[in-house]
Coordinates of C-alpha atoms in Angstrom, one line a residue:
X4 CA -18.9 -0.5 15.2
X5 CA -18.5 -0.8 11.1
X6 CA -15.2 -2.3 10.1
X7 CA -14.5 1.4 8.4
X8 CA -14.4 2.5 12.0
X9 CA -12.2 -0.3 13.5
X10 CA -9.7 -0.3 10.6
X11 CA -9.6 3.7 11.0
X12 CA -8.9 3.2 14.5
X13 CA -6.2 0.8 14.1
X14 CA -4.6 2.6 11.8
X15 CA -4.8 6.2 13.7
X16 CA -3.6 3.5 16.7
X17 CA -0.5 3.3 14.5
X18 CA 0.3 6.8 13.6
X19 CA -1.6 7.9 10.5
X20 CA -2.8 10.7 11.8
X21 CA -3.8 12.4 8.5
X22 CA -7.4 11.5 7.8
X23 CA -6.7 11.4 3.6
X24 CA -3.5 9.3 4.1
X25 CA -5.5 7.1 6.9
X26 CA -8.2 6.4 4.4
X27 CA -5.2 5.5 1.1
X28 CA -3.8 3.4 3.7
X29 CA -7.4 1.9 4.4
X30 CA -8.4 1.2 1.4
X31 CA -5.1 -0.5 0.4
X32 CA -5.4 -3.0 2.8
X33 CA -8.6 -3.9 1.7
X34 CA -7.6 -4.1 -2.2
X35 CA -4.6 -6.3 -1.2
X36 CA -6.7 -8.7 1.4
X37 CA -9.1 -8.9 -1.6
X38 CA -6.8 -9.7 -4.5
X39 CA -5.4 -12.1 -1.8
X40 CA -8.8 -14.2 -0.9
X41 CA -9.8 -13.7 -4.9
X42 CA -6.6 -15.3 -6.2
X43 CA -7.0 -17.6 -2.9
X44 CA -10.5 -18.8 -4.2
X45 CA -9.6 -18.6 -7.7
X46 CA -6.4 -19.7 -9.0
X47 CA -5.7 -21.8 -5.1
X48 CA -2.1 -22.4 -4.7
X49 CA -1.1 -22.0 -8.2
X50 CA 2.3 -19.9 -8.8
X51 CA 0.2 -17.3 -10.8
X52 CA -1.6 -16.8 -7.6
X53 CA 0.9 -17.0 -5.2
X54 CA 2.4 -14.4 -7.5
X55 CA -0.5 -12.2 -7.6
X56 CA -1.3 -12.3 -3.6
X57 CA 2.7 -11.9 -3.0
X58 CA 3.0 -8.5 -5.1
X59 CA -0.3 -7.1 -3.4
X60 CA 1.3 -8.1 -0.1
X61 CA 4.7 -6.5 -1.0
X62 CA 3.2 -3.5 -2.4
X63 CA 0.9 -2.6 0.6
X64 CA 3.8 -3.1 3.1
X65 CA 5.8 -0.6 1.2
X66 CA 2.8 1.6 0.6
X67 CA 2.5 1.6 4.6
X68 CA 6.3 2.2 5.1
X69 CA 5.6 5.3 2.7
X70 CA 2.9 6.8 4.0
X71 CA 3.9 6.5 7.1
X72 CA 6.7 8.5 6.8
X73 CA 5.4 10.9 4.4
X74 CA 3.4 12.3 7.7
X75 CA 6.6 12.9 9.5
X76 CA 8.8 14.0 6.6
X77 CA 6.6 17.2 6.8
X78 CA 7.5 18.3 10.0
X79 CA 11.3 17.5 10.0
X80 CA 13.1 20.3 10.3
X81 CA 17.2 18.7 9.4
X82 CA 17.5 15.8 8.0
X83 CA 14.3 15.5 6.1
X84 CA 15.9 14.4 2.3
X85 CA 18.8 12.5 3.6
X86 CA 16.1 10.4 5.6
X87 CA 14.0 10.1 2.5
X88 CA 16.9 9.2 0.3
X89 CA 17.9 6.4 2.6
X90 CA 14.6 5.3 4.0
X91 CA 14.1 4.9 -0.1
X92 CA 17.1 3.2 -1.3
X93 CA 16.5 0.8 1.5
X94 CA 12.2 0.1 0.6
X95 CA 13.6 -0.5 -3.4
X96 CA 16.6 -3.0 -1.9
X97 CA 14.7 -4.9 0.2
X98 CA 12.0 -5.1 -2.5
X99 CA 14.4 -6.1 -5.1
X100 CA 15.6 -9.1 -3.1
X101 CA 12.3 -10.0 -2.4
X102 CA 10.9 -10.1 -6.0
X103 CA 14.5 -11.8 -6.9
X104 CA 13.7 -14.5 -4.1
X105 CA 9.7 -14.7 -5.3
X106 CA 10.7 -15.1 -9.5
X107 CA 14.1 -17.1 -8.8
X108 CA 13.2 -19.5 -6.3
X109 CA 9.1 -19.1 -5.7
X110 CA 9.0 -19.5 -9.5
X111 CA 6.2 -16.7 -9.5
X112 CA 4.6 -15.1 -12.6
X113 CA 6.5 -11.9 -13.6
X114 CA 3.1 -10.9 -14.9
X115 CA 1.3 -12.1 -11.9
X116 CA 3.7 -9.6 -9.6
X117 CA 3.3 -6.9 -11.7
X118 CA -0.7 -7.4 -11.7
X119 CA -0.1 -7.3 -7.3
X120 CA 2.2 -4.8 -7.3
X121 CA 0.1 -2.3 -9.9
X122 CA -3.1 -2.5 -6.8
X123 CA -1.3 0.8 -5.3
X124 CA -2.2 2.5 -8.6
X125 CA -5.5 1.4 -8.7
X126 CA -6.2 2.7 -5.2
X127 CA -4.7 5.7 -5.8
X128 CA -6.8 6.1 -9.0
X129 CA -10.2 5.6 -7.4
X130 CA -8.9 7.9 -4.6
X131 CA -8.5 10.8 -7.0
X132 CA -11.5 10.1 -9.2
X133 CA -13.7 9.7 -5.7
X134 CA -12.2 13.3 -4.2
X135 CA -12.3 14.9 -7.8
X136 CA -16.1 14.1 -7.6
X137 CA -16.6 15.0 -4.4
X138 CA -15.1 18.4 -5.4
X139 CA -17.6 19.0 -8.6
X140 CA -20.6 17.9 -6.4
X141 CA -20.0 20.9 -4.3
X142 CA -18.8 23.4 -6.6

């Protein structure tokens, strides 16, 4: 079995039932294990790396939150934007502290968290080019 396979199945194990969603999710975990092992073999324990590896980490645990409940937010029926607004408020607090705790006292690069953190937008660029050309080849 590829490791596409076994990572889709883990995640559809988890509840990403939505085959587009499953493969943002996918792919995110493998930018932020590589930007991990890359500022791992690269930079080793510096702060810039830690830095770097930390925002990646934060970024895909929040991108997972999201998408997560993005599925179910479409099928709520009561409820739907009061549990966004708090499930929201409550991802940006939490990662508030954390990057407060990471610059203050883990001394990490403000520029190194911002360089993990901006992987999401990366992923969802290559997403969009790589469905916007799958759309022109069959057109």
């Amino acid at each position: 079995m590829k490791i596409n396979q076994k990572v889709e199945l883990f995640l559809h194990r988890r509840g990403f039932t939505h085959p587009d969603v499953r493969s943002l999710v996918r792919n995110q975990l493998y930018l932020a294990a590589g930007t991990c092992l890359i500022a791992a073999v690269t930079f080793g324990f510096a702060h810039w790396a830690l830095g770097l590896a930390a925002g990646a980490v934060l970024i895909t645990f929040n991108f997972w939150s999201l998408a997560k409940f993005g599925q179910h937010l479409a099928y709520m029926r009561k409820g739907a934007v009061v549990s966004l607004l708090v499930r929201f408020y409550g991802r940006l607090i939490i990662s508030g502290l954390v990057l407060y705790g990471l610059i203050v006292w883990g001394q990490c690069s403000i520029y190194a968290l911002l360089a993990g953190l901006s992987t999401v937008v990366v992923n969802a660029i290559f997403w969009g080019v790589a469905g916007f050309r799958q759309k022109v080849k069959e057109a």
